Tab-separated table of C-alpha atoms in Angstrom:
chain	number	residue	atom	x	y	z
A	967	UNK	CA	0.000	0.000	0.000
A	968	UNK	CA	1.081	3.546	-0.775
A	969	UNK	CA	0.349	6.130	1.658
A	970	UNK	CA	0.218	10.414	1.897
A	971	UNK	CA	3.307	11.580	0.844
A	972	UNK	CA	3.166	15.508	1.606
A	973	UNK	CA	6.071	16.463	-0.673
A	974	UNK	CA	3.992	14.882	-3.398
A	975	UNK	CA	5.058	12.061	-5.965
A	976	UNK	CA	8.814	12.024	-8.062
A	977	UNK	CA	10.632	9.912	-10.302
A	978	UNK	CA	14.358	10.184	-10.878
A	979	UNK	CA	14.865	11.667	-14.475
A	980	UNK	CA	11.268	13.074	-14.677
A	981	UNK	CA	11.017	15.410	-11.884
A	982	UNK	CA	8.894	18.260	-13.436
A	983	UNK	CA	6.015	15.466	-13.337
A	984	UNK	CA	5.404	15.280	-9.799
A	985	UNK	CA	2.469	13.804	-8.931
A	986	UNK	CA	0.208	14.393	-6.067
A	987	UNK	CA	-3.412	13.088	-4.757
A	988	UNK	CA	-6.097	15.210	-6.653
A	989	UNK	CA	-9.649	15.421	-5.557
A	990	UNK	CA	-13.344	15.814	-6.863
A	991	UNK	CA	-16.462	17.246	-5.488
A	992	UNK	CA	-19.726	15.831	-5.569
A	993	UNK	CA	-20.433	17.470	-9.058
A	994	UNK	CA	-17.424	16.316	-10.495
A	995	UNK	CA	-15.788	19.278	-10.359
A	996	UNK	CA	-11.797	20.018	-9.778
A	997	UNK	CA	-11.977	22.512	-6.507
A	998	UNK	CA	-9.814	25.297	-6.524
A	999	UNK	CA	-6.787	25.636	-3.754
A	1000	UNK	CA	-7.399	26.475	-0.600
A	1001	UNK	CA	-6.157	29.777	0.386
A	1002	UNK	CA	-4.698	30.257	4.328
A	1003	UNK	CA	-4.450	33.961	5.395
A	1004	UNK	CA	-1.252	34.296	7.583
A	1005	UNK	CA	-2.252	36.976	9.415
A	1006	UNK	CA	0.322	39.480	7.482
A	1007	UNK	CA	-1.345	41.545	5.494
A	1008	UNK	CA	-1.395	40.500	1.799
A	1009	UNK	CA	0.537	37.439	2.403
A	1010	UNK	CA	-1.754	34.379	1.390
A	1011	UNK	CA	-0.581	30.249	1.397
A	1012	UNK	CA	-2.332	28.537	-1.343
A	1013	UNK	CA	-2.929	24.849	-0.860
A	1014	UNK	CA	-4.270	21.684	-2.897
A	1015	UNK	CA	-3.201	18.567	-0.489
A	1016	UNK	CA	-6.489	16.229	-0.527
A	1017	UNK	CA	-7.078	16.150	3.166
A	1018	UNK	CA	-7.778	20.161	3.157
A	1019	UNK	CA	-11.241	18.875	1.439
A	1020	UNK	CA	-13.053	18.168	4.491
A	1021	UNK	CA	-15.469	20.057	4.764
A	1022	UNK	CA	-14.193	22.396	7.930
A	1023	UNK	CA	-14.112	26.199	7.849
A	1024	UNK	CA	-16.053	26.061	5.342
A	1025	UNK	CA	-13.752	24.728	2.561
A	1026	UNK	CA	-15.454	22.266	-0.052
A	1027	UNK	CA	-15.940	18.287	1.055
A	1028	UNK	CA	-14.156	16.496	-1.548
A	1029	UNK	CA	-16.209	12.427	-2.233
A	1030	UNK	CA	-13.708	11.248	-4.126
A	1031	UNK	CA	-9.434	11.273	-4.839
A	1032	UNK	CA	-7.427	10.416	-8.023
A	1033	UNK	CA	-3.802	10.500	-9.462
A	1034	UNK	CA	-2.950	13.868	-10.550
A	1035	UNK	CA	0.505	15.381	-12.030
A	1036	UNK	CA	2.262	18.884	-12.462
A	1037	UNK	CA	1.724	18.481	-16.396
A	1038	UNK	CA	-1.856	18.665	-16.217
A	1039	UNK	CA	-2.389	14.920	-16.358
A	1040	UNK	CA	-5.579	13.480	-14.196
A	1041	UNK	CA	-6.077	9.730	-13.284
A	1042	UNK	CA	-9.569	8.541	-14.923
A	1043	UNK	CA	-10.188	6.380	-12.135
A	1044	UNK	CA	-11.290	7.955	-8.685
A	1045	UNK	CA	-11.564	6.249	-5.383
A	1046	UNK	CA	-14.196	7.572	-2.936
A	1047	UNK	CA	-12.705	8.826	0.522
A	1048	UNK	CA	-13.577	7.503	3.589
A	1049	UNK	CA	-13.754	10.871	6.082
A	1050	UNK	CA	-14.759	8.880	8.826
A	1051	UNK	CA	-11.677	7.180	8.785
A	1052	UNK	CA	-9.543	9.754	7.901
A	1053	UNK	CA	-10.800	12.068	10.569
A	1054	UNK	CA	-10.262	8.821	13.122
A	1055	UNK	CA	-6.398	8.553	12.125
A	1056	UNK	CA	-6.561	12.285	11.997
A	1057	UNK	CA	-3.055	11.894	10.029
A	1058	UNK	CA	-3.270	12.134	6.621
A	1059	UNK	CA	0.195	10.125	5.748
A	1060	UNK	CA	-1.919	6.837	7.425
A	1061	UNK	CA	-4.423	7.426	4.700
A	1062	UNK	CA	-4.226	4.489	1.238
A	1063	UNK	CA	-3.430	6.613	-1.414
A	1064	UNK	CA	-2.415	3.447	-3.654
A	1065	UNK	CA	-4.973	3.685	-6.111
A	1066	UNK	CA	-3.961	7.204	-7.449
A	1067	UNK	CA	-0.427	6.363	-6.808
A	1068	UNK	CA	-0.330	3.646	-9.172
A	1069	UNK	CA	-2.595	5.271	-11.975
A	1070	UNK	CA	0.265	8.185	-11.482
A	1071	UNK	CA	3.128	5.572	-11.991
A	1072	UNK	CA	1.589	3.947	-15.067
A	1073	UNK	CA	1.461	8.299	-16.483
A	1074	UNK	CA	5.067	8.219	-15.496
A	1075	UNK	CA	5.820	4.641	-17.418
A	1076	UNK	CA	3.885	6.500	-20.359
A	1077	UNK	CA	6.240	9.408	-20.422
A	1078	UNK	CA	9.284	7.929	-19.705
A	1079	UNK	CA	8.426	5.433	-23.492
A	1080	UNK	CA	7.620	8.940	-25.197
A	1081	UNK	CA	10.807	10.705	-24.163
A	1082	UNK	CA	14.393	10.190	-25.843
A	1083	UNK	CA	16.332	7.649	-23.316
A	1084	UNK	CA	20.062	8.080	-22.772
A	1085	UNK	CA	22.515	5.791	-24.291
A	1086	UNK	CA	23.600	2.748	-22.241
A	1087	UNK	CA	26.990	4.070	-22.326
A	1088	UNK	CA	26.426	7.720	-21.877
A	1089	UNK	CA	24.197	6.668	-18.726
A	1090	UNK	CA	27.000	4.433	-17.434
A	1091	UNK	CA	29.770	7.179	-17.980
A	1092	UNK	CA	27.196	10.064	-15.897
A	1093	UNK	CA	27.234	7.886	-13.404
A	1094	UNK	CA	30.922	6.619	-12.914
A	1095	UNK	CA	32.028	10.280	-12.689
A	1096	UNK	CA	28.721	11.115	-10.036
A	1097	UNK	CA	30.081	7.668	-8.156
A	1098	UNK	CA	33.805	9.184	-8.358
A	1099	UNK	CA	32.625	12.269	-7.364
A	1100	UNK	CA	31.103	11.160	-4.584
A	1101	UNK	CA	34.114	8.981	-3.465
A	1102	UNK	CA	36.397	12.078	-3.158
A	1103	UNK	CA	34.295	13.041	0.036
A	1104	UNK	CA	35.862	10.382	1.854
A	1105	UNK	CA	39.394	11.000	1.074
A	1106	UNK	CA	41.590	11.955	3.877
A	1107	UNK	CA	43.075	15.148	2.113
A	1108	UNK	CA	39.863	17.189	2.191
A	1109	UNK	CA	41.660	20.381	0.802
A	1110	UNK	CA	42.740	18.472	-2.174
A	1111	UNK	CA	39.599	16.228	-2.698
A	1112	UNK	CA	37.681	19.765	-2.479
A	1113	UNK	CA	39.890	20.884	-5.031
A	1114	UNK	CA	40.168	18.367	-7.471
A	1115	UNK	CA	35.852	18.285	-7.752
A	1116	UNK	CA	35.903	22.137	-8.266
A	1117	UNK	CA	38.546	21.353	-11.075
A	1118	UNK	CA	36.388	18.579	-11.995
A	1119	UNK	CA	33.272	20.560	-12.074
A	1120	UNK	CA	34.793	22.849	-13.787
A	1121	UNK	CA	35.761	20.790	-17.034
A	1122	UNK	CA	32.035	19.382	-16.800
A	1123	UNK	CA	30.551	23.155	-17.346
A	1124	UNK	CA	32.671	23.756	-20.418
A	1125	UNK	CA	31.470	20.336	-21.917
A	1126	UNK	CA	27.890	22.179	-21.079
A	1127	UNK	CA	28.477	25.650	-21.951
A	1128	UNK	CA	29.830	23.837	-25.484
A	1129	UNK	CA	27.571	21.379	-26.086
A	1130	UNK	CA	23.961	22.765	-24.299
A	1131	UNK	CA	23.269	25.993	-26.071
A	1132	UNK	CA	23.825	24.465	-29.892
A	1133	UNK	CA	21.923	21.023	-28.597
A	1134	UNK	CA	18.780	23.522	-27.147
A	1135	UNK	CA	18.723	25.676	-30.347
A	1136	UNK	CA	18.510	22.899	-32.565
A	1137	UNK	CA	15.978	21.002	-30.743
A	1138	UNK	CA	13.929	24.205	-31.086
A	1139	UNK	CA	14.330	24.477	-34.706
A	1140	UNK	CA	13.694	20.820	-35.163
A	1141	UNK	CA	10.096	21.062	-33.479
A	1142	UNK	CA	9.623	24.831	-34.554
A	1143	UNK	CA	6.799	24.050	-37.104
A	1144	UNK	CA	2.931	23.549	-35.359
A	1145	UNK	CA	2.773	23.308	-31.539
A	1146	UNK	CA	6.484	23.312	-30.561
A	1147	UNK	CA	6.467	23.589	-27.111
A	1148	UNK	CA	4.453	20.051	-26.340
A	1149	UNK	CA	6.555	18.214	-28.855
A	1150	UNK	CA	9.762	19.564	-27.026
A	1151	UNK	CA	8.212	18.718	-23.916
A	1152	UNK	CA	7.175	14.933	-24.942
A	1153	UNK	CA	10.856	14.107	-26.218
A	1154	UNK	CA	12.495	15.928	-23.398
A	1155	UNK	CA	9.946	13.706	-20.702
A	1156	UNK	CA	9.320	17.285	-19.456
A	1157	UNK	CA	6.138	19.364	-18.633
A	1158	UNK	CA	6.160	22.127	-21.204
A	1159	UNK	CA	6.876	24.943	-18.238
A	1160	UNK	CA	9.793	23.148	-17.617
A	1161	UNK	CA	10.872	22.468	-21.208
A	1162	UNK	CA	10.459	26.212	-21.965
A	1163	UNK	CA	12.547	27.017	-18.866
A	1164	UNK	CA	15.350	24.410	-20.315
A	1165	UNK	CA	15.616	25.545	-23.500
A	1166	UNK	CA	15.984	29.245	-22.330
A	1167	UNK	CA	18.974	27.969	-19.789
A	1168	UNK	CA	20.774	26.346	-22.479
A	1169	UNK	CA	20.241	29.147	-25.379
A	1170	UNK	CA	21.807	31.262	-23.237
A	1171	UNK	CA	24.210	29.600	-21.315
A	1172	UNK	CA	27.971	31.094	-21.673
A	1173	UNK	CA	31.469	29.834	-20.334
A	1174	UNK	CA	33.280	32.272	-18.580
């Protein structure tokens, strides 16, 4: 069983699609968030977590929860919530949340066969030098090991600052013809906020 995760739902590689428990009202509407005043003047907390929906101070009573994700993605089955027991645990991280969970996962397996995968041995070769990186922690010579991953970071943002700005121009002249943006986003196993806000980084991106 899966159960409330506050920090919502992520999978290494696809982190712009987090996913999170979305709710429904009785009409089968989406609520809106719920908005806390913090007592300091215009400063307002905006909120969507599923247990909100109860009901109290007024906000809306949600019936029913479903898998939901940052790229606008909603699960198309919903499971009804219990209140009574949710209220009796009165913690929301004790609450099943499997069912959306797992309709969010199969989303995820969906993007992930859409987007471009690494090569085998460009994968393996990322993670040697994160693994090597990591070992120099450990050495005894700590001014050294500091040293030699600032010199190693160092050769990794030229290969970047080279590479990243032709690689994100091209990619946006490749898919520059009819609805851009989602295509980018699809190949790139991005939501298209976050494959607009790649693309800019890399267009622009200089070495010192």
């Amino acid at each position: 069983m899966v159960y409330g995760v506050r920090d919502g739902w992520r999978r290494s590689g696809f982190e712009s699609h987090e996913g999170m428990v979305g709710v429904l009202l009785a009409d089968g509407s989406e609520p809106k968030p719920v908005i806390f005043d913090l007592g300091s003047g215009a400063t307002f907390h905006e909120s969507s977590d599923w247990w909100l929906y109860d009901g109290t101070f007024r906000r809306p009573t949600a019936v029913s929860m479903r898998g939901r994700c940052a790229c606008g993605w909603r699960g198309t089955k919903t499971y009804v919530i219990d209140w009574e027991k949710a209220r009796e645990d009165d913690d929301p991280d004790v609450y099943d949340t499997s069912g959306p969970y797992e309709e969010w996962e199969a989303h995820l397996d969906d993007v992930a066969g859409h987007a471009v995968a690494l090569p085998e041995d460009l994968a393996e070769l990322l993670g040697k030098v994160r693994e090597r990186l990591d070992r120099l922690w450990w050495e005894e010579d700590k001014a050294r090991a500091y040293a030699t991953m600032l010199k190693a970071c160092d050769g990794l943002e030229a290969i970047v600052a080279e590479t990243g700005p032709e690689a994100a121009r091209a990619l946006a002249d490749k898919h520059d013809e009819g609805g851009a943006m989602p295509a980018v986003a699809e190949v790139l196993g991005m939501t298209e906020k976050a494959a607009r806000a790649c693309l800019l980084h890399y267009e622009h991106l200089t070495w010192r």
